[in-house]
Every structure is written in C-alpha cells, then in structure tokens.
C-alpha cells in the first residue's frame, strides 16, 4: 500500500484510541453536570470570520490557516480554532435571545499549517467550552474550574494553572502605548517591528529566545489595569481559591489570539517539553461586535486532546477503561455458529460486551482469539451442546468451566461480568 496519512495529521488507532475516546467522554459528563449543552459546528467557515475575529496580525491568521477558494469563488478556511465559529453559530441561530449565559461545548479536529512535531500537528483535536452573554467573575471561575476538574479527574497531578488579566477597553490602550514605546527601542526584525504597530501584545507571545531575552524588562499589563479590572481579576482569583484550585500569576501571559480581554489562562504540563501548554482560554468581550453581532461578552477555553493523551502517558496514568470484550463466543459447526451469533446479539442487548470467532476457526484458533480479546469468559458451543440446549462457560482467568442451560446463560453472565 503506497498511501499514508498526510504529514502532520495525528490519527488514533487501538489501543491508544480507547484513551482518546474515554477522555472525550469524561469531558462530556463534566460539561453536562455544569449545564452545558453540546453543539456541532462547521469544519470550515468564511475566511473573514477568522480574519476579523481572531485577528489579522496573529500568526494563526497570517501564517497558519488552511484557506481555499471553492467552486463558487468563495474564500473558505478550515477552522484554526473553535470560538469564532461557536459564537457565529450562537448568533446565527438566536441562542443569545434565550437564557444567558449560553453555555455550550463542542469538540473535533482543528487545522493549522505548522511545522509538525510531537504535540503540535496540522490536524489536531480540541475540546471547546464557551459561556456567552455574561460578564461575571463567577462565570470566569466556573470555566477555569471545569477544565481543572477534568484534568484532575483523569488522574493528572502535574498540571499548572497560569492566570493573568489583559485589561479592558479603558486600560488596555494606555498599556498598549507604553508597551509600544518600550518595543520600538529594541533590536527587532522588520516583521516584528510591523507587529508593534498593529498589535504589540503579540510581540510578548514571541517564542524566539533572541526576542524573549529583550523582553525581560517589558512593562507588565498588571501594573496598568484600571480599578474595575483589578477588582474583577481579584474576584476571579478569590473564587478559584475558594474551590481549592491553585493558580500562578503569569504577568506575561497573553495567549495567541487578538480577541482576549480581562481573564486569560493557560494550563501547563512540565513533562511535555517545548509543547507544554495543554489547554487555555480567556474572556472575549468584544468578539461579538468584531464579527457583526451585538455586544455579547463571553469566556471559554480550548483543551488539547492530543497533548492530554501525551501527558497521561508521561505521568504513567492508566485510565480505568471499560472492557472491549467481556464474553467471547466459540462455536464448533455451522448450526452452533448460527446459534452463537444469536446468543452474542442477546448478550449485547443485555448490556454485555460480547464478540465471537468468525470464519469457521477450529477450537484452538478460536480460543486464541478469546485470549486476545481480553474477555473474562468464553462460551463454547458444539453440536452436542446445541442438541442438549446447553453451553460451556469458561472462566479465562481460572480455566474453570461449567455447563449452563442456553436459556439461562445471558442472565448468568450478566451477574458474572457486572
């Protein structure tokens, strides 16, 4: 076979895929208990949604988007992040006209044209949660807490929460001017100098060592927050403290997207090396107006599924996954195979994970399949058993075997595997 997955596309196959699926399910339950509803959004959007929402000066928009022209001449882009598309859907379907905040979550693949490496892929997967329509420190704290609770429920113990405030429309311009003054005096390349004039906060997010070394004495936005923003940020931190969630001040944390205001946060895992950020988000009170909607403050996050899987592996955390197979059927002969097929279906309907040997395998080959399946019990059914209306139930751990009436075997196994 000559075909392979495109470069930079992360795929999940068994057994790792079971972990990937399980952590999504755990998040779904976390979100449900907090009143969040699931929604499914488009994988591609009008390019201008991201240009106006995410920001044309960001690396995401200027360098990393997969943009194409469709047959109708429209410019479309594979989603590089979720928030702009989720907010577009909330506005388009009028969800904001009901109870506020609108609390929704979604997940799926996201696309960015980056240099592939472990933990950074061109097709990667995120969990996204948004609370739209409320400007309340408690909503911010709830959002952060839900992500923290999910990480800890998975068994991760080394996740760090980094917290900052990016100010508001009142205090950000003052800080912006002060930061521009500082940055213009540095020895920076032309592209970075151009960024100073468009969005100087993006320079603080530069990962190049030679740039970061010059930013050591850069002014901090925390020193320029207005009284309202200081109070708001203090309330968020107090609420997180009330929940026992540890946080660290990160005065240089700005994240990579233009729409963030006030509360900004990132989850970091030290065992992931250069790609240590495993999730993050923040408040985006001006995003709705930027894409043509009414004033609609919001906050949300994106959590990296790929990096969470890596973090679990690095910490040696093995999730308690449901068994792929609990009962494995072995049939000897055509009539027995037909009866076994029906029996396996009845077990599944009763809530038992069941499989069987296919292809007319002999007893030895079929029992190898039973061992490989991970099942706790094997059902062995031959022509004589069928005539006697019984089946042999074998405990694969102890090798003990008992004869059970066919009419009772489903109930017997339900009791054994549950």
CSV table of C-alpha atoms in Angstrom, one decimal:
chain,number,residue,atom,x,y,z
A,1,UNK,CA,0.0,0.0,0.0
A,2,UNK,CA,1.5,3.3,-1.1
A,3,UNK,CA,-0.7,5.8,0.7
A,4,UNK,CA,-0.1,7.3,4.1
A,5,UNK,CA,-1.8,9.9,6.3
A,6,UNK,CA,-0.8,13.5,5.3
A,7,UNK,CA,2.2,14.9,7.1
A,8,UNK,CA,1.3,16.4,10.4
A,9,UNK,CA,-2.1,14.6,10.8
A,10,UNK,CA,-2.4,12.9,14.1
A,11,UNK,CA,-4.5,9.7,14.0
A,12,UNK,CA,-5.6,7.4,16.8
A,13,UNK,CA,-5.8,3.6,16.4
A,14,UNK,CA,-6.4,0.9,19.1
A,15,UNK,CA,-5.4,0.7,21.8
A,16,UNK,CA,-4.5,4.4,22.2
A,17,UNK,CA,-7.8,5.4,20.6
A,18,UNK,CA,-9.6,4.0,23.6
A,19,UNK,CA,-7.9,6.5,25.8
A,20,UNK,CA,-8.7,9.3,23.3
A,21,UNK,CA,-12.3,8.3,23.3
A,22,UNK,CA,-12.6,7.9,27.1
A,23,UNK,CA,-11.2,11.4,27.9
A,24,UNK,CA,-13.7,13.0,25.5
A,25,UNK,CA,-16.5,11.1,27.3
A,26,UNK,CA,-15.2,12.3,30.7
A,27,UNK,CA,-15.3,15.9,29.5
A,28,UNK,CA,-18.8,15.5,28.1
A,29,UNK,CA,-20.0,14.4,31.6
A,30,UNK,CA,-18.1,17.2,33.3
A,31,UNK,CA,-19.8,19.8,31.0
A,32,UNK,CA,-23.3,18.2,31.3
A,33,UNK,CA,-23.2,18.4,35.1
A,34,UNK,CA,-22.5,22.1,34.8
A,35,UNK,CA,-25.4,22.8,32.5
A,36,UNK,CA,-23.5,23.0,29.2
A,37,UNK,CA,-25.2,21.7,26.0
A,38,UNK,CA,-23.4,20.1,23.1
A,39,UNK,CA,-23.4,21.7,19.6
A,40,UNK,CA,-21.7,20.7,16.4
A,41,UNK,CA,-20.3,23.5,14.1
A,42,UNK,CA,-19.0,23.7,10.6
A,43,UNK,CA,-15.4,22.5,10.0
A,44,UNK,CA,-14.8,25.3,7.5
A,45,UNK,CA,-16.1,28.9,7.6
A,46,UNK,CA,-15.9,32.1,5.7
A,47,UNK,CA,-12.3,33.2,5.9
A,48,UNK,CA,-13.3,36.7,7.1
A,49,UNK,CA,-14.8,35.2,10.3
A,50,UNK,CA,-11.3,34.3,11.4
A,51,UNK,CA,-9.6,37.4,10.0
A,52,UNK,CA,-12.0,39.7,11.8
A,53,UNK,CA,-12.5,37.6,14.9
A,54,UNK,CA,-9.1,36.0,15.6
A,55,UNK,CA,-7.1,39.0,14.2
A,56,UNK,CA,-5.2,39.5,11.0
A,57,UNK,CA,-2.0,40.3,12.9
A,58,UNK,CA,-1.9,36.9,14.6
A,59,UNK,CA,0.3,34.0,13.4
A,60,UNK,CA,-2.8,31.9,13.2
A,61,UNK,CA,-4.4,34.1,10.5
A,62,UNK,CA,-1.2,35.4,8.8
A,63,UNK,CA,0.7,32.2,8.6
A,64,UNK,CA,-1.1,29.1,9.7
A,65,UNK,CA,-4.6,28.9,8.2
A,66,UNK,CA,-5.7,26.4,5.5
A,67,UNK,CA,-7.6,28.7,3.2
A,68,UNK,CA,-9.0,27.7,-0.2
A,69,UNK,CA,-11.4,29.1,-2.8
A,70,UNK,CA,-14.4,26.9,-3.5
A,71,UNK,CA,-16.1,26.3,-6.9
A,72,UNK,CA,-18.3,29.3,-6.3
A,73,UNK,CA,-15.3,31.6,-5.8
A,74,UNK,CA,-15.8,31.9,-2.0
A,75,UNK,CA,-12.8,32.1,0.3
A,76,UNK,CA,-13.2,29.4,3.0
A,77,UNK,CA,-10.9,28.3,5.8
A,78,UNK,CA,-10.6,25.1,7.8
A,79,UNK,CA,-11.2,26.1,11.4
A,80,UNK,CA,-8.0,27.0,13.2
A,81,UNK,CA,-9.8,27.4,16.5
A,82,UNK,CA,-13.4,27.0,17.8
A,83,UNK,CA,-14.5,30.2,19.5
A,84,UNK,CA,-15.3,32.3,16.5
A,85,UNK,CA,-17.3,29.6,14.8
A,86,UNK,CA,-19.2,28.8,18.0
A,87,UNK,CA,-20.1,32.4,18.6
A,88,UNK,CA,-21.2,32.7,14.9
A,89,UNK,CA,-23.5,29.8,15.4
A,90,UNK,CA,-24.9,31.2,18.7
A,91,UNK,CA,-25.7,34.5,16.9
A,92,UNK,CA,-27.0,32.8,13.7
A,93,UNK,CA,-29.4,30.5,15.5
A,94,UNK,CA,-30.5,33.1,18.0
A,95,UNK,CA,-29.4,31.2,21.1
A,96,UNK,CA,-28.4,34.5,22.7
A,97,UNK,CA,-32.1,35.6,22.8
A,98,UNK,CA,-32.8,33.0,25.4
A,99,UNK,CA,-31.4,32.4,28.9
A,100,UNK,CA,-27.9,33.9,29.4
A,101,UNK,CA,-25.2,32.9,29.6
A,102,UNK,CA,-25.5,30.5,26.6
A,103,UNK,CA,-23.4,27.5,27.9
A,104,UNK,CA,-22.2,25.2,25.1
A,105,UNK,CA,-19.4,22.8,24.4
A,106,UNK,CA,-18.1,21.0,21.3
A,107,UNK,CA,-15.1,19.1,20.1
A,108,UNK,CA,-13.4,17.8,17.0
A,109,UNK,CA,-10.4,18.4,14.6
A,110,UNK,CA,-8.8,21.8,14.2
A,111,UNK,CA,-6.3,22.7,11.4
A,112,UNK,CA,-3.1,24.8,11.4
A,113,UNK,CA,-0.3,24.8,8.9
A,114,UNK,CA,2.6,24.4,11.4
A,115,UNK,CA,5.9,22.5,11.4
A,116,UNK,CA,4.8,19.1,12.7
A,117,UNK,CA,6.4,17.8,15.9
A,118,UNK,CA,5.2,15.8,18.9
A,119,UNK,CA,2.2,17.7,20.4
A,120,UNK,CA,2.0,20.1,17.5
A,121,UNK,CA,0.1,18.8,14.5
A,122,UNK,CA,-1.5,20.2,11.4
A,123,UNK,CA,-4.7,18.3,12.2
A,124,UNK,CA,-5.2,18.2,15.9
A,125,UNK,CA,-8.1,17.8,18.3
A,126,UNK,CA,-9.6,20.1,20.9
A,127,UNK,CA,-12.4,20.2,23.5
A,128,UNK,CA,-14.0,23.6,23.4
A,129,UNK,CA,-16.3,25.2,26.0
A,130,UNK,CA,-17.9,28.6,25.9
A,131,UNK,CA,-20.2,30.7,28.3
A,132,UNK,CA,-21.6,33.5,26.2
A,133,UNK,CA,-23.7,36.5,27.4
A,134,UNK,CA,-22.5,37.2,30.9
A,135,UNK,CA,-19.7,39.4,32.4
A,136,UNK,CA,-19.4,37.9,35.9
A,137,UNK,CA,-16.2,36.8,37.7
A,138,UNK,CA,-18.1,33.6,38.8
A,139,UNK,CA,-18.6,32.6,35.2
A,140,UNK,CA,-14.8,33.0,34.6
A,141,UNK,CA,-14.0,31.0,37.7
A,142,UNK,CA,-16.5,28.2,36.7
A,143,UNK,CA,-14.9,28.0,33.2
A,144,UNK,CA,-11.4,27.6,34.6
A,145,UNK,CA,-12.7,25.2,37.3
A,146,UNK,CA,-14.3,22.8,34.8
A,147,UNK,CA,-11.1,22.4,32.9
A,148,UNK,CA,-9.1,21.9,36.2
A,149,UNK,CA,-11.7,19.3,37.5
A,150,UNK,CA,-11.5,17.4,34.2
A,151,UNK,CA,-7.7,17.2,34.3
A,152,UNK,CA,-7.7,16.1,37.9
A,153,UNK,CA,-10.5,13.6,37.3
A,154,UNK,CA,-8.4,12.0,34.6
A,155,UNK,CA,-5.6,11.5,37.2
A,156,UNK,CA,-3.1,14.1,36.1
A,157,UNK,CA,-1.2,15.6,39.0
A,158,UNK,CA,1.4,17.9,37.4
A,159,UNK,CA,-0.9,20.4,35.6
A,160,UNK,CA,-0.2,24.0,36.4
A,161,UNK,CA,-2.7,26.8,36.0
A,162,UNK,CA,-1.3,30.1,34.8
A,163,UNK,CA,-3.5,33.2,35.3
A,164,UNK,CA,-3.4,36.8,34.0
A,165,UNK,CA,-5.7,39.7,33.1
A,166,UNK,CA,-5.4,41.6,29.8
A,167,UNK,CA,-7.4,44.5,30.9
A,168,UNK,CA,-10.4,46.2,29.1
A,169,UNK,CA,-11.1,48.9,26.6
A,170,UNK,CA,-10.4,51.5,29.2
A,171,UNK,CA,-7.0,50.5,30.5
A,172,UNK,CA,-5.6,48.4,27.6
A,173,UNK,CA,-4.9,51.4,25.3
A,174,UNK,CA,-2.8,53.1,28.0
A,175,UNK,CA,-0.7,49.9,28.4
A,176,UNK,CA,-0.6,49.4,24.6
A,177,UNK,CA,1.0,52.8,24.1
A,178,UNK,CA,3.5,52.2,27.0
A,179,UNK,CA,4.4,48.8,25.5
A,180,UNK,CA,4.9,50.2,22.0
A,181,UNK,CA,7.3,52.8,23.4
A,182,UNK,CA,9.4,50.1,25.0
A,183,UNK,CA,9.3,47.8,22.0
A,184,UNK,CA,10.3,50.4,19.5
A,185,UNK,CA,13.7,50.8,21.3
A,186,UNK,CA,14.6,47.1,20.8
A,187,UNK,CA,16.7,45.4,18.2
A,188,UNK,CA,13.9,43.5,16.3
A,189,UNK,CA,13.4,42.4,12.7
A,190,UNK,CA,11.1,44.2,10.3
A,191,UNK,CA,8.2,41.8,10.6
A,192,UNK,CA,8.2,42.1,14.4
A,193,UNK,CA,8.5,45.9,14.1
A,194,UNK,CA,5.4,45.9,11.9
A,195,UNK,CA,3.6,43.9,14.5
A,196,UNK,CA,4.4,46.5,17.2
A,197,UNK,CA,2.2,49.0,15.3
A,198,UNK,CA,-0.6,46.6,14.7
A,199,UNK,CA,-0.8,44.6,18.0
A,200,UNK,CA,2.2,45.0,20.3
A,201,UNK,CA,0.8,42.3,22.7
A,202,UNK,CA,1.6,39.7,20.1
A,203,UNK,CA,5.3,40.5,20.4
A,204,UNK,CA,5.1,39.4,24.1
A,205,UNK,CA,4.0,36.0,22.7
A,206,UNK,CA,7.1,35.6,20.6
A,207,UNK,CA,8.8,32.3,21.4
A,208,UNK,CA,12.2,33.0,19.8
A,209,UNK,CA,15.0,33.1,22.5
A,210,UNK,CA,16.7,36.2,21.0
A,211,UNK,CA,13.4,38.1,21.2
A,212,UNK,CA,12.4,36.9,24.7
A,213,UNK,CA,15.8,37.9,26.1
A,214,UNK,CA,15.0,41.5,25.1
A,215,UNK,CA,11.5,41.4,26.8
A,216,UNK,CA,12.8,40.8,30.3
A,217,UNK,CA,12.1,44.4,31.3
A,218,UNK,CA,9.0,44.9,29.2
A,219,UNK,CA,6.2,46.7,31.1
A,220,UNK,CA,3.5,44.4,32.5
A,221,UNK,CA,-0.2,44.9,31.9
A,222,UNK,CA,-0.9,44.0,35.6
A,223,UNK,CA,0.7,47.3,36.5
A,224,UNK,CA,-1.6,49.2,34.2
A,225,UNK,CA,-5.0,47.7,35.0
A,226,UNK,CA,-7.9,50.1,35.8
A,227,UNK,CA,-9.6,49.8,39.2
A,228,UNK,CA,-12.5,47.8,37.7
A,229,UNK,CA,-10.2,45.2,36.1
A,230,UNK,CA,-8.1,44.8,39.2
A,231,UNK,CA,-11.3,44.2,41.3
A,232,UNK,CA,-12.6,41.8,38.7
A,233,UNK,CA,-9.4,39.8,38.5
A,234,UNK,CA,-9.1,39.7,42.3
A,235,UNK,CA,-12.6,38.2,42.5
A,236,UNK,CA,-11.8,35.5,39.9
A,237,UNK,CA,-8.7,34.5,41.9
A,238,UNK,CA,-10.6,34.5,45.2
A,239,UNK,CA,-13.4,32.2,43.7
A,240,UNK,CA,-10.7,29.8,42.4
A,241,UNK,CA,-9.1,29.9,45.9
A,242,UNK,CA,-12.4,29.1,47.5
A,243,UNK,CA,-12.5,25.9,45.3
A,244,UNK,CA,-9.0,24.9,46.4
A,245,UNK,CA,-7.7,25.4,42.8
A,246,UNK,CA,-4.0,26.5,42.8
A,247,UNK,CA,-3.1,29.2,40.3
A,248,UNK,CA,0.1,31.0,39.5
A,249,UNK,CA,0.4,34.6,38.4
A,250,UNK,CA,1.6,34.8,34.8
A,251,UNK,CA,2.0,38.5,34.1
A,252,UNK,CA,3.4,37.9,30.6
A,253,UNK,CA,0.7,35.5,29.5
A,254,UNK,CA,-1.2,37.0,26.5
A,255,UNK,CA,-2.2,33.9,24.5
A,256,UNK,CA,-2.1,33.8,20.7
A,257,UNK,CA,-5.4,35.4,19.6
A,258,UNK,CA,-6.5,39.0,19.5
A,259,UNK,CA,-9.9,38.7,21.0
A,260,UNK,CA,-8.9,38.1,24.6
A,261,UNK,CA,-9.8,40.6,27.3
A,262,UNK,CA,-9.5,40.5,31.1
A,263,UNK,CA,-9.3,36.9,32.4
A,264,UNK,CA,-6.7,34.9,30.4
A,265,UNK,CA,-5.4,31.5,31.5
A,266,UNK,CA,-3.3,28.5,30.4
A,267,UNK,CA,-2.8,25.0,31.6
A,268,UNK,CA,0.8,23.9,31.5
A,269,UNK,CA,2.4,20.4,31.9
A,270,UNK,CA,6.1,20.3,32.6
A,271,UNK,CA,6.7,16.8,31.1
A,272,UNK,CA,5.7,17.9,27.6
A,273,UNK,CA,8.8,19.9,26.9
A,274,UNK,CA,8.5,22.7,24.4
A,275,UNK,CA,4.8,22.0,23.8
A,276,UNK,CA,3.9,22.2,27.5
A,277,UNK,CA,0.7,24.2,27.1
A,278,UNK,CA,-2.1,21.6,27.1
A,279,UNK,CA,-5.1,24.0,27.2
A,280,UNK,CA,-6.1,27.5,27.8
A,281,UNK,CA,-8.5,30.3,27.1
A,282,UNK,CA,-9.9,33.6,28.3
A,283,UNK,CA,-12.6,36.2,28.1
A,284,UNK,CA,-13.5,37.8,24.8
A,285,UNK,CA,-15.9,40.6,25.5
A,286,UNK,CA,-15.5,42.4,22.1
A,287,UNK,CA,-15.6,39.4,19.8
A,288,UNK,CA,-19.3,39.5,19.0
A,289,UNK,CA,-19.1,43.1,17.8
A,290,UNK,CA,-16.0,42.3,15.8
A,291,UNK,CA,-17.9,39.8,13.7
A,292,UNK,CA,-21.0,41.9,13.3
A,293,UNK,CA,-23.1,40.9,16.3
A,294,UNK,CA,-24.5,42.8,19.3
A,295,UNK,CA,-22.5,43.3,22.5
A,296,UNK,CA,-22.2,39.8,24.0
A,297,UNK,CA,-19.4,39.2,26.4
A,298,UNK,CA,-18.1,35.7,26.7
A,299,UNK,CA,-15.4,33.4,28.0
A,300,UNK,CA,-14.2,30.0,27.0
A,301,UNK,CA,-11.3,27.6,26.5
A,302,UNK,CA,-9.8,25.1,24.2
A,303,UNK,CA,-8.2,22.0,25.7
A,304,UNK,CA,-5.7,19.9,23.6
A,305,UNK,CA,-6.8,16.3,23.4
A,306,UNK,CA,-3.5,15.2,21.8
A,307,UNK,CA,-1.4,16.8,24.5
A,308,UNK,CA,-3.6,15.5,27.2
A,309,UNK,CA,-3.1,11.9,25.9
A,310,UNK,CA,0.7,12.6,25.9
A,311,UNK,CA,0.5,14.0,29.4
A,312,UNK,CA,-1.3,10.9,30.7
A,313,UNK,CA,1.4,8.7,29.1
A,314,UNK,CA,4.2,10.8,30.5
A,315,UNK,CA,2.7,10.6,34.0
A,316,UNK,CA,2.1,6.9,33.6
A,317,UNK,CA,-1.7,7.3,34.2
A,318,UNK,CA,-3.7,4.3,33.0
A,319,UNK,CA,-7.4,5.1,32.7
A,320,UNK,CA,-10.0,2.7,34.0
A,321,UNK,CA,-11.4,1.9,30.6
A,322,UNK,CA,-14.5,-0.4,30.1
A,323,UNK,CA,-13.5,-3.7,28.6
A,324,UNK,CA,-13.7,-4.0,24.8
A,325,UNK,CA,-15.0,-7.6,25.2
A,326,UNK,CA,-16.4,-9.4,28.3
A,327,UNK,CA,-17.6,-12.6,26.7
A,328,UNK,CA,-16.2,-14.3,23.7
A,329,UNK,CA,-18.2,-17.0,21.8
A,330,UNK,CA,-16.6,-20.1,20.3
A,331,UNK,CA,-18.8,-22.2,18.0
A,332,UNK,CA,-18.0,-25.5,16.5
A,333,UNK,CA,-20.0,-26.3,13.5
A,334,UNK,CA,-22.4,-24.4,11.2
A,335,UNK,CA,-25.6,-24.8,13.3
A,336,UNK,CA,-23.7,-23.9,16.5
A,337,UNK,CA,-22.3,-20.8,14.8
A,338,UNK,CA,-25.8,-19.7,13.9
A,339,UNK,CA,-27.0,-20.2,17.5
A,340,UNK,CA,-23.9,-18.4,18.8
A,341,UNK,CA,-24.5,-15.4,16.6
A,342,UNK,CA,-27.9,-15.0,18.1
A,343,UNK,CA,-26.6,-15.6,21.6
A,344,UNK,CA,-23.9,-12.9,21.2
A,345,UNK,CA,-26.6,-10.5,20.0
A,346,UNK,CA,-28.7,-11.2,23.0
A,347,UNK,CA,-25.8,-10.6,25.3
A,348,UNK,CA,-25.1,-7.2,23.7
A,349,UNK,CA,-28.8,-6.3,24.1
A,350,UNK,CA,-28.5,-7.1,27.8
A,351,UNK,CA,-25.5,-4.7,28.2
A,352,UNK,CA,-22.7,-7.3,28.0
A,353,UNK,CA,-19.8,-6.6,25.7
A,354,UNK,CA,-19.6,-9.7,23.5
A,355,UNK,CA,-17.8,-10.9,20.4
A,356,UNK,CA,-17.3,-14.3,18.7
A,357,UNK,CA,-14.9,-16.2,16.5
A,358,UNK,CA,-15.7,-15.7,12.8
A,359,UNK,CA,-14.6,-17.6,9.7
A,360,UNK,CA,-15.1,-21.2,10.9
A,361,UNK,CA,-12.0,-21.4,13.1
A,362,UNK,CA,-11.2,-24.6,14.9
A,363,UNK,CA,-11.3,-24.8,18.7
A,364,UNK,CA,-7.6,-24.0,19.2
A,365,UNK,CA,-7.6,-21.0,16.9
A,366,UNK,CA,-10.9,-19.7,18.3
A,367,UNK,CA,-9.6,-19.9,21.9
A,368,UNK,CA,-6.5,-17.9,20.9
A,369,UNK,CA,-9.0,-15.3,19.7
A,370,UNK,CA,-10.8,-15.4,23.1
A,371,UNK,CA,-7.5,-14.8,24.9
A,372,UNK,CA,-6.5,-11.9,22.7
A,373,UNK,CA,-10.0,-10.3,23.0
A,374,UNK,CA,-9.4,-9.6,26.7
A,375,UNK,CA,-12.7,-11.3,27.6
A,376,UNK,CA,-13.3,-12.7,31.1
A,377,UNK,CA,-15.4,-15.6,29.8
A,378,UNK,CA,-15.6,-17.8,26.8
A,379,UNK,CA,-18.7,-19.5,25.6
A,380,UNK,CA,-18.1,-22.8,23.9
A,381,UNK,CA,-20.9,-24.3,21.9
A,382,UNK,CA,-20.6,-27.5,19.9
A,383,UNK,CA,-23.2,-29.6,18.0
A,384,UNK,CA,-23.7,-31.9,21.1
A,385,UNK,CA,-24.2,-28.9,23.4
A,386,UNK,CA,-26.7,-27.4,21.0
A,387,UNK,CA,-28.7,-30.7,20.9
A,388,UNK,CA,-28.7,-30.7,24.8
A,389,UNK,CA,-29.6,-27.0,24.9
A,390,UNK,CA,-26.5,-26.1,27.0
A,391,UNK,CA,-23.4,-24.1,26.5
A,392,UNK,CA,-19.9,-24.4,28.2
A,393,UNK,CA,-18.9,-21.2,30.1
A,394,UNK,CA,-15.2,-21.0,30.7
A,395,UNK,CA,-13.5,-18.5,33.1
A,396,UNK,CA,-10.5,-17.5,31.1
A,397,UNK,CA,-8.6,-16.4,34.3
A,398,UNK,CA,-9.0,-19.6,36.3
A,399,UNK,CA,-9.7,-22.1,33.4
A,400,UNK,CA,-12.8,-23.3,35.3
A,401,UNK,CA,-15.6,-24.5,33.1
A,402,UNK,CA,-19.3,-25.0,33.8
A,403,UNK,CA,-22.3,-26.2,31.8
A,404,UNK,CA,-25.1,-23.7,31.7
A,405,UNK,CA,-28.6,-24.0,30.1
A,406,UNK,CA,-28.8,-21.9,26.9
A,407,UNK,CA,-32.0,-20.3,28.1
A,408,UNK,CA,-30.2,-19.0,31.3
A,409,UNK,CA,-26.7,-18.1,30.1
A,410,UNK,CA,-27.5,-14.4,29.4
A,411,UNK,CA,-28.8,-13.9,33.0
A,412,UNK,CA,-25.9,-15.9,34.4
A,413,UNK,CA,-23.2,-13.9,32.5
A,414,UNK,CA,-24.9,-10.6,33.4
A,415,UNK,CA,-24.4,-11.5,37.0
A,416,UNK,CA,-20.8,-12.5,36.5
A,417,UNK,CA,-19.5,-9.5,34.5
A,418,UNK,CA,-21.3,-6.7,36.3
